[in-house]
PDB file of C-alpha atoms in Angstrom:
ATOM      1  CA  MET O   1      13.202   2.876 -14.776  1.00 60.00           C
ATOM      2  CA  LYS O   2      16.800   2.476 -15.778  1.00 70.00           C
ATOM      3  CA  ARG O   3      19.306   2.722 -12.930  1.00 68.00           C
ATOM      4  CA  LYS O   4      20.671   6.250 -12.600  1.00 75.00           C
ATOM      5  CA  THR O   5      23.677   7.409 -10.627  1.00 73.00           C
ATOM      6  CA  TYR O   6      24.437  10.983  -9.624  1.00 73.00           C
ATOM      7  CA  ILE O   7      27.003  12.827  -7.542  1.00 76.00           C
ATOM      8  CA  ASP O   8      25.539  15.345  -5.099  1.00 75.00           C
ATOM      9  CA  ILE O   9      28.303  17.940  -5.118  1.00 81.00           C
ATOM     10  CA  ASP O  10      26.856  19.778  -2.093  1.00 81.00           C
ATOM     11  CA  THR O  11      27.193  16.734   0.192  1.00 75.00           C
ATOM     12  CA  ASN O  12      29.838  14.853  -1.814  1.00 73.00           C
ATOM     13  CA  ARG O  13      27.630  11.746  -1.849  1.00 71.00           C
ATOM     14  CA  LEU O  14      26.692   9.239  -4.478  1.00 65.00           C
ATOM     15  CA  VAL O  15      22.956   9.048  -5.221  1.00 70.00           C
ATOM     16  CA  VAL O  16      21.626   5.894  -6.880  1.00 64.00           C
ATOM     17  CA  ILE O  17      18.067   5.663  -8.154  1.00 71.00           C
ATOM     18  CA  GLU O  18      16.952   2.189  -9.163  1.00 70.00           C
ATOM     19  CA  LYS O  19      13.165   2.303  -9.019  1.00 70.00           C
ATOM     20  CA  ASN O  20      10.403   4.866  -9.206  1.00 71.00           C
ATOM     21  CA  ALA O  21       8.860   5.404  -5.784  1.00 72.00           C
ATOM     22  CA  THR O  22       5.328   4.619  -6.927  1.00 80.00           C
ATOM     23  CA  SER O  23       2.489   3.501  -4.692  1.00 81.00           C
ATOM     24  CA  GLU O  24       3.108  -0.045  -5.977  1.00 87.00           C
ATOM     25  CA  TYR O  25       6.770   0.201  -4.940  1.00 81.00           C
ATOM     26  CA  TRP O  26       5.786   1.240  -1.408  1.00 81.00           C
ATOM     27  CA  ASP O  27       3.093  -1.427  -1.145  1.00 84.00           C
ATOM     28  CA  LYS O  28       5.742  -4.028  -1.986  1.00 85.00           C
ATOM     29  CA  LYS O  29       8.251  -2.530   0.454  1.00 81.00           C
ATOM     30  CA  TRP O  30       5.715  -2.274   3.283  1.00 80.00           C
ATOM     31  CA  SER O  31       4.471  -5.826   2.648  1.00 85.00           C
ATOM     32  CA  GLU O  32       7.716  -6.991   4.244  1.00 79.00           C
ATOM     33  CA  GLY O  33       7.195  -4.949   7.432  1.00 77.00           C
ATOM     34  CA  ILE O  34       5.233  -5.421  10.610  1.00 73.00           C
ATOM     35  CA  VAL O  35       2.002  -3.421  10.749  1.00 76.00           C
ATOM     36  CA  GLY O  36       2.035  -1.015  13.668  1.00 73.00           C
ATOM     37  CA  ASP O  37       5.790  -1.226  14.270  1.00 65.00           C
ATOM     38  CA  PRO O  38       6.886   2.284  15.313  1.00 57.00           C
ATOM     39  CA  GLY O  39      10.321   1.708  13.848  1.00 55.00           C
ATOM     40  CA  MET O  40      13.637   1.986  15.636  1.00 51.00           C
ATOM     41  CA  ARG O  41      11.926   0.857  18.846  1.00 55.00           C
ATOM     42  CA  LEU O  42      11.245   4.476  19.732  1.00 58.00           C
ATOM     43  CA  SER O  43       7.461   4.486  20.132  1.00 71.00           C
ATOM     44  CA  LYS O  44       7.658   6.819  23.152  1.00 80.00           C
ATOM     45  CA  ILE O  45       9.946   9.405  21.574  1.00 85.00           C
ATOM     46  CA  TYR O  46       7.461  10.592  18.928  1.00 87.00           C
ATOM     47  CA  PRO O  47       4.761  11.589  21.445  1.00 90.00           C
ATOM     48  CA  GLN O  48       7.398  13.136  23.739  1.00 90.00           C
ATOM     49  CA  ILE O  49       8.740  15.333  20.961  1.00 91.00           C
ATOM     50  CA  THR O  50       5.242  16.249  19.815  1.00 93.00           C
ATOM     51  CA  GLN O  51       4.153  17.193  23.361  1.00 93.00           C
ATOM     52  CA  LYS O  52       6.931  19.783  23.458  1.00 94.00           C
ATOM     53  CA  TYR O  53       5.091  21.728  20.749  1.00 95.00           C
ATOM     54  CA  LEU O  54       1.455  20.630  20.833  1.00 95.00           C
ATOM     55  CA  ASN O  55      -1.006  19.723  23.570  1.00 90.00           C
ATOM     56  CA  SER O  56      -2.584  16.300  23.617  1.00 83.00           C
ATOM     57  CA  ARG O  57      -5.931  16.186  21.811  1.00 83.00           C
ATOM     58  CA  THR O  58      -4.642  18.488  19.064  1.00 92.00           C
ATOM     59  CA  LYS O  59      -5.126  17.297  15.497  1.00 97.00           C
ATOM     60  CA  ILE O  60      -2.049  16.026  13.672  1.00 97.00           C
ATOM     61  CA  LEU O  61      -1.529  14.811  10.132  1.00 97.00           C
ATOM     62  CA  GLU O  62       1.180  12.237   9.491  1.00 95.00           C
ATOM     63  CA  GLY O  63       2.082  12.302   5.808  1.00 94.00           C
ATOM     64  CA  GLY O  64       3.511   9.107   4.372  1.00 92.00           C
ATOM     65  CA  CYS O  65       2.459   7.019   7.370  1.00 92.00           C
ATOM     66  CA  GLY O  66       3.453   3.632   5.896  1.00 90.00           C
ATOM     67  CA  LEU O  67       2.858   0.901   8.467  1.00 90.00           C
ATOM     68  CA  CYS O  68       1.454   3.482  10.933  1.00 90.00           C
ATOM     69  CA  GLY O  69       3.642   2.839  13.969  1.00 89.00           C
ATOM     70  CA  LYS O  70       3.973   6.562  14.605  1.00 90.00           C
ATOM     71  CA  VAL O  71       0.250   7.149  14.048  1.00 93.00           C
ATOM     72  CA  ILE O  72      -0.491   4.491  16.680  1.00 92.00           C
ATOM     73  CA  ALA O  73       2.062   5.921  19.125  1.00 91.00           C
ATOM     74  CA  LEU O  74       0.630   9.431  18.756  1.00 93.00           C
ATOM     75  CA  GLN O  75      -2.968   8.219  19.030  1.00 92.00           C
ATOM     76  CA  ASN O  76      -2.105   6.228  22.165  1.00 89.00           C
ATOM     77  CA  ALA O  77      -0.668   9.431  23.648  1.00 90.00           C
ATOM     78  CA  GLY O  78      -4.003  11.202  23.171  1.00 93.00           C
ATOM     79  CA  PHE O  79      -3.463  13.029  19.892  1.00 95.00           C
ATOM     80  CA  ASP O  80      -6.153  13.134  17.213  1.00 96.00           C
ATOM     81  CA  VAL O  81      -4.088  11.725  14.341  1.00 96.00           C
ATOM     82  CA  VAL O  82      -4.863  11.258  10.676  1.00 98.00           C
ATOM     83  CA  GLY O  83      -2.394   9.200   8.666  1.00 97.00           C
ATOM     84  CA  VAL O  84      -2.107   9.413   4.897  1.00 97.00           C
ATOM     85  CA  ASP O  85      -0.188   7.284   2.465  1.00 95.00           C
ATOM     86  CA  TYR O  86      -0.624   6.659  -1.225  1.00 92.00           C
ATOM     87  CA  ALA O  87       0.180   2.954  -0.915  1.00 93.00           C
ATOM     88  CA  GLU O  88      -3.440   1.760  -0.919  1.00 95.00           C
ATOM     89  CA  GLU O  89      -2.760  -1.922  -0.186  1.00 95.00           C
ATOM     90  CA  THR O  90      -0.674  -0.895   2.820  1.00 94.00           C
ATOM     91  CA  VAL O  91      -3.388   1.404   4.173  1.00 95.00           C
ATOM     92  CA  ASN O  92      -5.965  -1.374   3.787  1.00 95.00           C
ATOM     93  CA  ARG O  93      -3.641  -3.896   5.467  1.00 93.00           C
ATOM     94  CA  VAL O  94      -3.141  -1.581   8.436  1.00 93.00           C
ATOM     95  CA  LEU O  95      -6.880  -0.936   8.733  1.00 95.00           C
ATOM     96  CA  GLU O  96      -7.524  -4.683   8.864  1.00 93.00           C
ATOM     97  CA  LYS O  97      -5.414  -4.896  12.010  1.00 92.00           C
ATOM     98  CA  TYR O  98      -6.237  -1.444  13.440  1.00 93.00           C
ATOM     99  CA  PRO O  99      -9.738  -0.460  12.248  1.00 95.00           C
ATOM    100  CA  ASN O 100      -9.890   2.378  14.799  1.00 94.00           C
ATOM    101  CA  LEU O 101      -7.153   4.382  13.047  1.00 95.00           C
ATOM    102  CA  ASN O 102      -8.069   7.396  10.975  1.00 97.00           C
ATOM    103  CA  LEU O 103      -6.247   6.660   7.696  1.00 97.00           C
ATOM    104  CA  GLU O 104      -6.682   7.914   4.170  1.00 97.00           C
ATOM    105  CA  VAL O 105      -5.180   6.991   0.835  1.00 97.00           C
ATOM    106  CA  ALA O 106      -3.733  10.283  -0.380  1.00 96.00           C
ATOM    107  CA  ASP O 107      -0.692  11.866  -1.990  1.00 91.00           C
ATOM    108  CA  VAL O 108       1.236  14.218   0.331  1.00 90.00           C
ATOM    109  CA  MET O 109       1.702  16.591  -2.594  1.00 88.00           C
ATOM    110  CA  ASN O 110      -2.065  16.858  -3.125  1.00 91.00           C
ATOM    111  CA  LEU O 111      -3.811  16.417   0.224  1.00 94.00           C
ATOM    112  CA  PRO O 112      -7.626  16.226   0.371  1.00 95.00           C
ATOM    113  CA  PHE O 113      -7.960  18.495   3.417  1.00 97.00           C
ATOM    114  CA  LEU O 114      -8.938  22.123   3.798  1.00 96.00           C
ATOM    115  CA  ASP O 115      -6.305  24.600   4.943  1.00 94.00           C
ATOM    116  CA  ASP O 116      -6.027  24.865   8.730  1.00 94.00           C
ATOM    117  CA  SER O 117      -7.540  21.393   9.259  1.00 96.00           C
ATOM    118  CA  PHE O 118      -4.612  20.363  11.470  1.00 97.00           C
ATOM    119  CA  ASP O 119      -2.590  21.787  14.330  1.00 96.00           C
ATOM    120  CA  GLY O 120       0.571  19.939  13.336  1.00 95.00           C
ATOM    121  CA  TYR O 121       2.133  17.901  10.554  1.00 94.00           C
ATOM    122  CA  TRP O 122       4.608  15.059  10.930  1.00 92.00           C
ATOM    123  CA  SER O 123       6.348  13.462   8.013  1.00 87.00           C
ATOM    124  CA  PHE O 124       8.844  10.984   9.376  1.00 79.00           C
ATOM    125  CA  GLY O 125      10.184   9.659   6.111  1.00 75.00           C
ATOM    126  CA  VAL O 126       8.898  11.529   3.093  1.00 80.00           C
ATOM    127  CA  ILE O 127      10.706  14.820   2.627  1.00 72.00           C
ATOM    128  CA  GLU O 128      13.936  13.192   1.486  1.00 68.00           C
ATOM    129  CA  HIS O 129      12.118  11.563  -1.423  1.00 67.00           C
ATOM    130  CA  PHE O 130      11.512  14.921  -3.110  1.00 67.00           C
ATOM    131  CA  TRP O 131      14.395  16.735  -4.758  1.00 63.00           C
ATOM    132  CA  SER O 132      13.038  20.106  -3.610  1.00 63.00           C
ATOM    133  CA  GLY O 133      12.609  18.863  -0.031  1.00 57.00           C
TER     134      GLY O 133
END
């Protein structure tokens, strides 16, 4: 992909797109990270926020789970969590270290689950990658 630069007139910000966010791109990006790292050292905050809205033991889907730190934090807090990501190498790498996680290779725009399969949905870092939100 050729580098593209845009001005977002609503937020008055420069937007630069250098690479397509393919599964290969994310596998490469996640290969540099630590499997199971909840990010921002906030592993307790995700379950605390979730418990405000859902009881423990409810079923949650985390779309775009990456290195699965949030999936692990939620599972450790008693939630029944399924993580999905379309970066297959990353999912396999996480499962090597954490075989007890419920992970699937899937695209968040075309999930392989029936309607009403989950009580809640977390997507900690995906929505901003889609122009329509």
